[in-house]
CSV table of C-alpha atoms in Angstrom, one decimal:
chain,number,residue,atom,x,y,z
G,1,UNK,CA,115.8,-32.1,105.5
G,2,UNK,CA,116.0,-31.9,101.7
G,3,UNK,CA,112.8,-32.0,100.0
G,4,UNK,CA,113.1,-33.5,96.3
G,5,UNK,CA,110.8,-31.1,94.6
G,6,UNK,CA,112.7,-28.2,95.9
G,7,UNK,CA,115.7,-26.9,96.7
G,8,UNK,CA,114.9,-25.4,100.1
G,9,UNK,CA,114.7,-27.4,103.4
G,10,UNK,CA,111.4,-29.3,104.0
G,11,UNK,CA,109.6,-28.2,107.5
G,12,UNK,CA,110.0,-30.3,110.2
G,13,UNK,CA,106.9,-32.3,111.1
G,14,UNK,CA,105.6,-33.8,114.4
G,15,UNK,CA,106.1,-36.5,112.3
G,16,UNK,CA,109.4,-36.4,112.6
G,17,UNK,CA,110.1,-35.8,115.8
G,18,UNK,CA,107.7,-39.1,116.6
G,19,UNK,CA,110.1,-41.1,114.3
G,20,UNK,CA,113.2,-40.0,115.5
G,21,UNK,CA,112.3,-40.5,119.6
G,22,UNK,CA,110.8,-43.5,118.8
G,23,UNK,CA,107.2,-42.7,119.9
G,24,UNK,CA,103.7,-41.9,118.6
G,25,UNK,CA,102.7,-38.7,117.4
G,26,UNK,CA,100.1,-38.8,119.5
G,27,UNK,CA,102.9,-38.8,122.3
G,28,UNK,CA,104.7,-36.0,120.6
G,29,UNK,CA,101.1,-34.5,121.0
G,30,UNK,CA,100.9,-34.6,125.0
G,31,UNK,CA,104.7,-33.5,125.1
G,32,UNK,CA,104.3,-30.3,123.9
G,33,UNK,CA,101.0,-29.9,126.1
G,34,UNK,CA,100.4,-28.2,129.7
G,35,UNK,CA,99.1,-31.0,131.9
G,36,UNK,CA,99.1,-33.6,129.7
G,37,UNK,CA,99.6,-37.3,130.6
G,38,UNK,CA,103.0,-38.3,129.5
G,39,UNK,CA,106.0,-39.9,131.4
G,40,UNK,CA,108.8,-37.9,131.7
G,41,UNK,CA,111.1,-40.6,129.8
G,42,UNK,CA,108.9,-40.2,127.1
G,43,UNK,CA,109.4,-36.0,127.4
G,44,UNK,CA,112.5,-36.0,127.4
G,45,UNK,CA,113.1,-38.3,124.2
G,46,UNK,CA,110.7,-35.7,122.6
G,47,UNK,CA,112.3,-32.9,123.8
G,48,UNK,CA,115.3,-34.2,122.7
G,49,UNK,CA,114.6,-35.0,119.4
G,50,UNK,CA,112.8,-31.6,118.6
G,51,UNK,CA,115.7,-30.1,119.5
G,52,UNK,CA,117.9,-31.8,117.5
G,53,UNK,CA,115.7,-31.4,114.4
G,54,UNK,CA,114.6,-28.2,115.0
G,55,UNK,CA,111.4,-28.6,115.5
G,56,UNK,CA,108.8,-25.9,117.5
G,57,UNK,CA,105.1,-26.4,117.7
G,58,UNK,CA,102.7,-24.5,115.6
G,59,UNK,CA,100.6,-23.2,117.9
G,60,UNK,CA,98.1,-21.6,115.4
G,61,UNK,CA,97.7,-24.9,113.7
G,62,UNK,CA,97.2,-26.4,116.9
G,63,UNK,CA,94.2,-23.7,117.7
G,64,UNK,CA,92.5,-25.1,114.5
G,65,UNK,CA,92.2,-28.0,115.7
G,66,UNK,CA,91.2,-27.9,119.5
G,67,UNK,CA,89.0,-24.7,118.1
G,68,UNK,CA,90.7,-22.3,120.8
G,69,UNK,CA,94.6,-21.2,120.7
G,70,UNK,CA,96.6,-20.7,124.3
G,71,UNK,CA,96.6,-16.8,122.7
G,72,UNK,CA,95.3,-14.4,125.3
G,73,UNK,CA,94.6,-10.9,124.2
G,74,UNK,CA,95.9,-7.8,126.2
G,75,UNK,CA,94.3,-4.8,124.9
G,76,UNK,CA,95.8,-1.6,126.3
G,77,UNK,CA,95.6,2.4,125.6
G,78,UNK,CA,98.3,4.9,126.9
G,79,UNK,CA,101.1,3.0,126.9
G,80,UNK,CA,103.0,6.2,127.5
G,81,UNK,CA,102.6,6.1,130.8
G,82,UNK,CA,104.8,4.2,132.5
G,83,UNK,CA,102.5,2.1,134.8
G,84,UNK,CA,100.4,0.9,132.1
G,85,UNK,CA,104.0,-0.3,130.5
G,86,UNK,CA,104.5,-1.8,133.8
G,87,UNK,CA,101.1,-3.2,134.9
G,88,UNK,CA,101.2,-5.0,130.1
G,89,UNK,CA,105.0,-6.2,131.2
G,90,UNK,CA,103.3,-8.2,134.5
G,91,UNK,CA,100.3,-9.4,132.8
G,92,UNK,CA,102.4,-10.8,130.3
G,93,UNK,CA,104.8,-12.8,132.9
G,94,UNK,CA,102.1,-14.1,134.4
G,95,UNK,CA,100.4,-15.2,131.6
G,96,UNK,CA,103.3,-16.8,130.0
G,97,UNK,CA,104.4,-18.5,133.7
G,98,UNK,CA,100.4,-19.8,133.4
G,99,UNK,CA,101.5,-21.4,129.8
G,100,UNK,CA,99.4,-19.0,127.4
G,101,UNK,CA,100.7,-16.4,125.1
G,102,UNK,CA,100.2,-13.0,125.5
G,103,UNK,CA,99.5,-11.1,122.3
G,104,UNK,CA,98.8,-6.9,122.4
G,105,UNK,CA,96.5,-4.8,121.2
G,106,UNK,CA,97.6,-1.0,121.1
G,107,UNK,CA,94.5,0.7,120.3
G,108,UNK,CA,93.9,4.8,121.7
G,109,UNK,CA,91.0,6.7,123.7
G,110,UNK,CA,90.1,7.6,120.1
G,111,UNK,CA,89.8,3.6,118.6
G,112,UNK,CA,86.8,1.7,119.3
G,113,UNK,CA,87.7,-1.0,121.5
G,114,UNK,CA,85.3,-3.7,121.0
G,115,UNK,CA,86.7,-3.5,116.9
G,116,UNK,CA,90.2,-4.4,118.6
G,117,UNK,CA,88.4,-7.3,120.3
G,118,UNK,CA,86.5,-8.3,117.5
G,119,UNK,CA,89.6,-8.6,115.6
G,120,UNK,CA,91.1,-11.2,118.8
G,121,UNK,CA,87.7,-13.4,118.0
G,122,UNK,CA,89.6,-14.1,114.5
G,123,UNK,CA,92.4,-16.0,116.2
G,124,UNK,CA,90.6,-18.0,118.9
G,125,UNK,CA,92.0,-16.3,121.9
G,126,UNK,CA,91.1,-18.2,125.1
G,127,UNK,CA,90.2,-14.9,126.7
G,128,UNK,CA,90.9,-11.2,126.8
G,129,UNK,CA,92.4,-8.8,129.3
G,130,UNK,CA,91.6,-5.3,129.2
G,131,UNK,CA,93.3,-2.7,130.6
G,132,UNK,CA,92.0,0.4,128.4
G,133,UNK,CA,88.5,2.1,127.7
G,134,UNK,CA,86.0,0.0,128.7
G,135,UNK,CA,84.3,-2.1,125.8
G,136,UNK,CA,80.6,-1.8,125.3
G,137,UNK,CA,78.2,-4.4,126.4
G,138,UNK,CA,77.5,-5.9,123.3
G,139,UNK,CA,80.9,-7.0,122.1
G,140,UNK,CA,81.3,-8.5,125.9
G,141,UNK,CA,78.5,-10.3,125.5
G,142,UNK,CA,79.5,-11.6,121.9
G,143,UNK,CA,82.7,-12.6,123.6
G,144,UNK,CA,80.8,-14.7,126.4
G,145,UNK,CA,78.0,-16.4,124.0
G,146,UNK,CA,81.7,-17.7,122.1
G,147,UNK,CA,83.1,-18.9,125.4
G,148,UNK,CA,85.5,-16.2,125.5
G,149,UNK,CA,86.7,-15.1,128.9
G,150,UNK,CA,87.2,-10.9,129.6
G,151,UNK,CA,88.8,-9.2,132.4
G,152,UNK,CA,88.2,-5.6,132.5
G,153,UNK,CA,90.9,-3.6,135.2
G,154,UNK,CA,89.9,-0.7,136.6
G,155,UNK,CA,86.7,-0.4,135.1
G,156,UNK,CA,83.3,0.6,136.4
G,157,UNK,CA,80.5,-1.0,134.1
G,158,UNK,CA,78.9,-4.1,135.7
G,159,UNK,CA,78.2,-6.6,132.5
G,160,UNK,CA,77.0,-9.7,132.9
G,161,UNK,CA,79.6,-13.2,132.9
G,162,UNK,CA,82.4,-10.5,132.9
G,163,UNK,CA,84.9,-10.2,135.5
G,164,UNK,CA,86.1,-7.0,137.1
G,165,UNK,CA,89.6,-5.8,138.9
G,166,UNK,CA,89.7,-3.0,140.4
G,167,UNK,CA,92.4,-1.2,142.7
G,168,UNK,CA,91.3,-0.2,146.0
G,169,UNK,CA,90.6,3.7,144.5
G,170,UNK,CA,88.3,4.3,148.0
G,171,UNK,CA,91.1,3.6,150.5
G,172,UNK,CA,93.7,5.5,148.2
G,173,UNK,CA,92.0,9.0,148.2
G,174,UNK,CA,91.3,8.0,152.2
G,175,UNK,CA,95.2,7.5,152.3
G,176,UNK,CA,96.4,10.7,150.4
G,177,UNK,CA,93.9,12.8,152.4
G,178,UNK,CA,94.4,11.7,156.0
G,179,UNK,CA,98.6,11.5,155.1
G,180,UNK,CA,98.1,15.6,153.8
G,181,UNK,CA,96.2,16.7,156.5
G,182,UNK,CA,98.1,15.3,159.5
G,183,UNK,CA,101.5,16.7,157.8
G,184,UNK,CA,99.9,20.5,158.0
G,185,UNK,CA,98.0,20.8,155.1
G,186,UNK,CA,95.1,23.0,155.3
G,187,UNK,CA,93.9,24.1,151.7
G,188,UNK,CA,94.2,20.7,150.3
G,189,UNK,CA,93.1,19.9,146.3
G,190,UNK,CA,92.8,16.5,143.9
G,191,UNK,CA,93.8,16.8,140.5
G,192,UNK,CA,92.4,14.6,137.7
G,193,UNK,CA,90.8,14.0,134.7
G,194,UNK,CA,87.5,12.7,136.0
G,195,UNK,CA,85.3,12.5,133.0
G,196,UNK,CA,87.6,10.2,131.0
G,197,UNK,CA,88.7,8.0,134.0
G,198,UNK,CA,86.8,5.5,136.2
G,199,UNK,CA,89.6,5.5,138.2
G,200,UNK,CA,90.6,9.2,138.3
G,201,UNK,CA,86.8,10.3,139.5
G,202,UNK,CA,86.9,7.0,142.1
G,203,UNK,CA,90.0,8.2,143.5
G,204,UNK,CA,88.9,12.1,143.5
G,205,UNK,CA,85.4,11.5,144.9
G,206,UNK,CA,87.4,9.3,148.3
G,207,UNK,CA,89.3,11.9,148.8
G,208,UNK,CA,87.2,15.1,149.0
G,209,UNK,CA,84.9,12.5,150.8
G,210,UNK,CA,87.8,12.0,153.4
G,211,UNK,CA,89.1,15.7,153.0
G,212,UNK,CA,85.6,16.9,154.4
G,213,UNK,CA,85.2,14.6,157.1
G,214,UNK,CA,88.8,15.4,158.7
G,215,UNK,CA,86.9,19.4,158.3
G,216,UNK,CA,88.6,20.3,155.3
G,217,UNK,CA,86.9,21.7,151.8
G,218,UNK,CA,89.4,20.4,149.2
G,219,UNK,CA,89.4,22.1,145.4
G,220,UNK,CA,88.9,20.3,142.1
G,221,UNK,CA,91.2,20.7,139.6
G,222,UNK,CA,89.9,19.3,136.6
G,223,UNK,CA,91.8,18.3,133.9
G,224,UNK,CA,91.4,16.7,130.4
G,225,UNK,CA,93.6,14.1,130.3
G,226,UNK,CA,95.6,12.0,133.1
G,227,UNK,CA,99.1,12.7,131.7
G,228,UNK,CA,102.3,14.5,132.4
G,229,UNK,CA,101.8,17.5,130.3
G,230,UNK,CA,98.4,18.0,131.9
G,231,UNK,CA,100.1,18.3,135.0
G,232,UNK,CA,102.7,20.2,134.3
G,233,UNK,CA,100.4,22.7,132.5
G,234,UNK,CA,98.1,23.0,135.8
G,235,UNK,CA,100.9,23.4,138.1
G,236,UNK,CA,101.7,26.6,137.0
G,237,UNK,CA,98.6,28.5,139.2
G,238,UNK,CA,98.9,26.0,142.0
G,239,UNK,CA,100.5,29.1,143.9
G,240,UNK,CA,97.7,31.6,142.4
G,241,UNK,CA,95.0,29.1,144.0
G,242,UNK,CA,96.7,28.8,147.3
G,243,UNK,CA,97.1,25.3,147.8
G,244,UNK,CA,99.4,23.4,149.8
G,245,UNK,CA,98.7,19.9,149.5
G,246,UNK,CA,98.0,17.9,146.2
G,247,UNK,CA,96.7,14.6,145.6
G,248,UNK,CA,97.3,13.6,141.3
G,249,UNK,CA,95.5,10.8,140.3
G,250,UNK,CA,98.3,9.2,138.9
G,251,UNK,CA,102.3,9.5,139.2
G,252,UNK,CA,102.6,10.3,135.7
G,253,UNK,CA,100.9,13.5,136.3
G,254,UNK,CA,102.4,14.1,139.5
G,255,UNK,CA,106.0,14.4,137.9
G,256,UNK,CA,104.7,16.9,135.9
G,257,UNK,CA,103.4,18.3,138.5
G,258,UNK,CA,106.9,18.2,140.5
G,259,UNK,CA,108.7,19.5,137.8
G,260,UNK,CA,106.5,22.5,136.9
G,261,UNK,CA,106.9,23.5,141.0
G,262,UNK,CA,111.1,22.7,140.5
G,263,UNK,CA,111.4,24.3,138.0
G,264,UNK,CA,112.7,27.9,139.5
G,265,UNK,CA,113.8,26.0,142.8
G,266,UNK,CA,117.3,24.8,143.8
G,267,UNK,CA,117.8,21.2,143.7
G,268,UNK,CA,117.7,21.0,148.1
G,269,UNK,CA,114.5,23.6,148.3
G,270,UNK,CA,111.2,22.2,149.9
G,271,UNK,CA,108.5,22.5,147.5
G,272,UNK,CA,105.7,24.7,148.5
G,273,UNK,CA,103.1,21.9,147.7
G,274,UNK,CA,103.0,18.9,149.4
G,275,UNK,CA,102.4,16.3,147.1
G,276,UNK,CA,101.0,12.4,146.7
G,277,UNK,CA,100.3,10.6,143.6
G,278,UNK,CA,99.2,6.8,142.8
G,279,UNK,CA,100.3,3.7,141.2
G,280,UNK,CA,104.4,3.9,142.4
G,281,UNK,CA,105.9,3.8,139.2
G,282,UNK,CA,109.9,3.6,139.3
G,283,UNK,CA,110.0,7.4,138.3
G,284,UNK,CA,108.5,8.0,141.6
G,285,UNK,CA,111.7,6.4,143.6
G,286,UNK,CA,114.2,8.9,141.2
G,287,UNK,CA,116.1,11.4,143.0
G,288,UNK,CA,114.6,14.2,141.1
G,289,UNK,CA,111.2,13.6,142.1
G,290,UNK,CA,111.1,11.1,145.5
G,291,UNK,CA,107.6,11.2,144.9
G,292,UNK,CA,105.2,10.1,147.9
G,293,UNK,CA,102.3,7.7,146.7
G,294,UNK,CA,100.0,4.9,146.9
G,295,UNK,CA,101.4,2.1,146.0
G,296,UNK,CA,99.1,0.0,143.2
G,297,UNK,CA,101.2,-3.8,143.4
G,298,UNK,CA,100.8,-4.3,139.3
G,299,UNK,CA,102.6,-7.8,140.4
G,300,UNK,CA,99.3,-9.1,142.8
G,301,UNK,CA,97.1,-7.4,140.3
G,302,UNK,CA,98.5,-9.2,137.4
G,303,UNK,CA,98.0,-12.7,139.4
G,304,UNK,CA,94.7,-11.5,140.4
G,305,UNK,CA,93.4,-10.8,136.5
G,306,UNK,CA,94.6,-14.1,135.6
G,307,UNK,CA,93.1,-16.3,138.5
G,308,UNK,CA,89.7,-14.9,137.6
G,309,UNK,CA,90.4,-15.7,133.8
G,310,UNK,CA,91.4,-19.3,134.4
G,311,UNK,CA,88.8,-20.0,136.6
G,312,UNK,CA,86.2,-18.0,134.0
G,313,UNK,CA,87.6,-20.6,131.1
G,314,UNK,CA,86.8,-23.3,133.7
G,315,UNK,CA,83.2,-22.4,134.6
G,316,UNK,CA,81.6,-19.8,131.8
G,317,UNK,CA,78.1,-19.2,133.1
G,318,UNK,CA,79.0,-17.8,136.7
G,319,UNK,CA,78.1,-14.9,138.5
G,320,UNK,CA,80.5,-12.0,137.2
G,321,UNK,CA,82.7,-10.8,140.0
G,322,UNK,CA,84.6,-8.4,141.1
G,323,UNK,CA,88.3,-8.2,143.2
G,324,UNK,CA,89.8,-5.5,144.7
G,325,UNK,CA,93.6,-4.7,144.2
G,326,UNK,CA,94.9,-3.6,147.9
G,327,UNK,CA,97.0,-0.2,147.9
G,328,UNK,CA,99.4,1.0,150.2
G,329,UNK,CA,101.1,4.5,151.0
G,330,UNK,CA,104.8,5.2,150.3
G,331,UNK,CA,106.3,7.7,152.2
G,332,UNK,CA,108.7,9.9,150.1
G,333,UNK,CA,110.3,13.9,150.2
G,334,UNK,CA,107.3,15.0,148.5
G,335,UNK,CA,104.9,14.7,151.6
């Protein structure tokens, strides 16, 4: 559409779409919205006359109106690893299935986190998912007192009218020890990066736990940070330390691990270490590591994080609660 007081095309309106299907705007209102009454005669005539005009909602106007967008924030660190990639790519499916928009937050173990949320409170998010460092209590309570649903993963802090998920970290070092044990091991070890990790000291603490009560004193090896490097680094004086069974406290470190041990072995050699990491990225499955590990479903956790957010937006002031992500053990080469 030409606009007289310029040469470029005018912007289609709602407007316009109303005028051209032959209904209210109103209707062209409850069209373009989730749930809303509206025949489907009437939605397809809408439909069909956005299309043919070119029309797409403006769902940022829209959040100025209504006072809250169908933006939900996903605020994530370490997106190098490749199950945090993974466990973003689910959120975001499910989350769009669920008819909200995702929108991420990169921030780093270095940012402060509740500045990355503060900045979400600008565009009227209807909630935020995060999947990094926890945030302090104050900005989670800031988000609440504004009606703002959070979802931490994997993280230990209890804060009031804030919902937890967590993976089954208990049952996983219980897994990885009983599995190492019963396939020969005898000087057993966990590595991880306790101090920085809610879920790295969880899993390490089940399975020395485990470790001791099957009559086994498993090492620590302690590591800065839960990456591949880290593990690749500390795998050179596995041998030195005589261990033959590892537990990692994620798969991205275990292939560092794998490959560190490789390294100066034919492709067909047994490794000397048996070993078992956690999450079952799709590296894990790859020839060149076969990785055995405990399997964390991003796909059930994904739905999980979202059912608790829905039902958060629906009912604000209840009880905070937390859900536990069920883990399994995959059998590979490796152990």
């Amino acid at each position: 559409m030409a606009d007289k007081d310029n040469k470029g095309p005018r912007k289609v309106t709602s407007f316009d779409v109303a005028r051209v299907a032959g209904v209210s705007r109103a209707a062209v209102s409850r069209a373009f919205t989730p749930d809303a009454s509206v025949s489907p005669k009437t939605r397809e005539k809408v439909y069909q006359a956005a299309k043919d005009l070119g029309y797409r909602v403006n769902y940022l106007a829209r959040s100025l109106t209504n006072k809250r967008s169908d933006l939900v924030g996903l605020v994530a660190a370490g997106l190098d690893n490749p199950f945090r990639t993974l466990q973003i790519e689910h959120l975001a499916r499910v989350l769009i299935a669920r008819n909200f928009r995702p929108i991420l937050l990169p921030t780093s173990k270095e940012a402060d986190t509740s500045a990355v949320i503060g900045q979400l409170l600008h565009y009227a998010v209807s909630g935020v998912i995060v999947t990094s460092d926890a945030p302090p209590t104050e900005i989670c309570e800031q988000c609440a007192a504004e009606g703002v649903p959070i979802v931490l993963i994997n993280k230990g802090d209890d804060i009031p009218f804030v919902d937890r998920i967590i993976s089954d970290d208990r049952m996983a070092g219980h897994l990885a020890a009983t599995h190492l044990i019963e396939s020969g091991v005898r000087a057993p070890a966990v590595m991880a990066a306790p101090a920085i990790s809610y879920t790295a000291r969880r899993r390490s603490e089940a399975f020395m736990t485990a470790c001791r009560q099957l009559g086994l004193e498993p090492r620590m090896i302690e590591l800065k940070i839960n990456d591949y490097q880290s593990g690749y680094d500390a795998a050179a004086d596995l041998a030195s330390l005589g261990i033959d069974g590892l537990f990692c406290a994620n798969d991205y470190m275990a292939c560092g691990v794998v490959d560190r041990i490789m390294k100066g072995l034919g492709r067909e050699d047994e490794p000397p270490v048996r070993i078992i990491g956690h999450d079952d990225i799709p590296q894990a499955s790859w020839s060149a590591y076969d990785l055995t590990t405990i399997r964390q479903p991003c796909d059930f956790q994904a739905e999980q994080t979202v059912d608790l957010l829905m039902t958060r937006m629906a009912e604000p002031d209840m009880t905070a609660r937390v859900e536990f992500t069920p883990v399994t053990l995959i059998k590979r080469r490796t152990a």
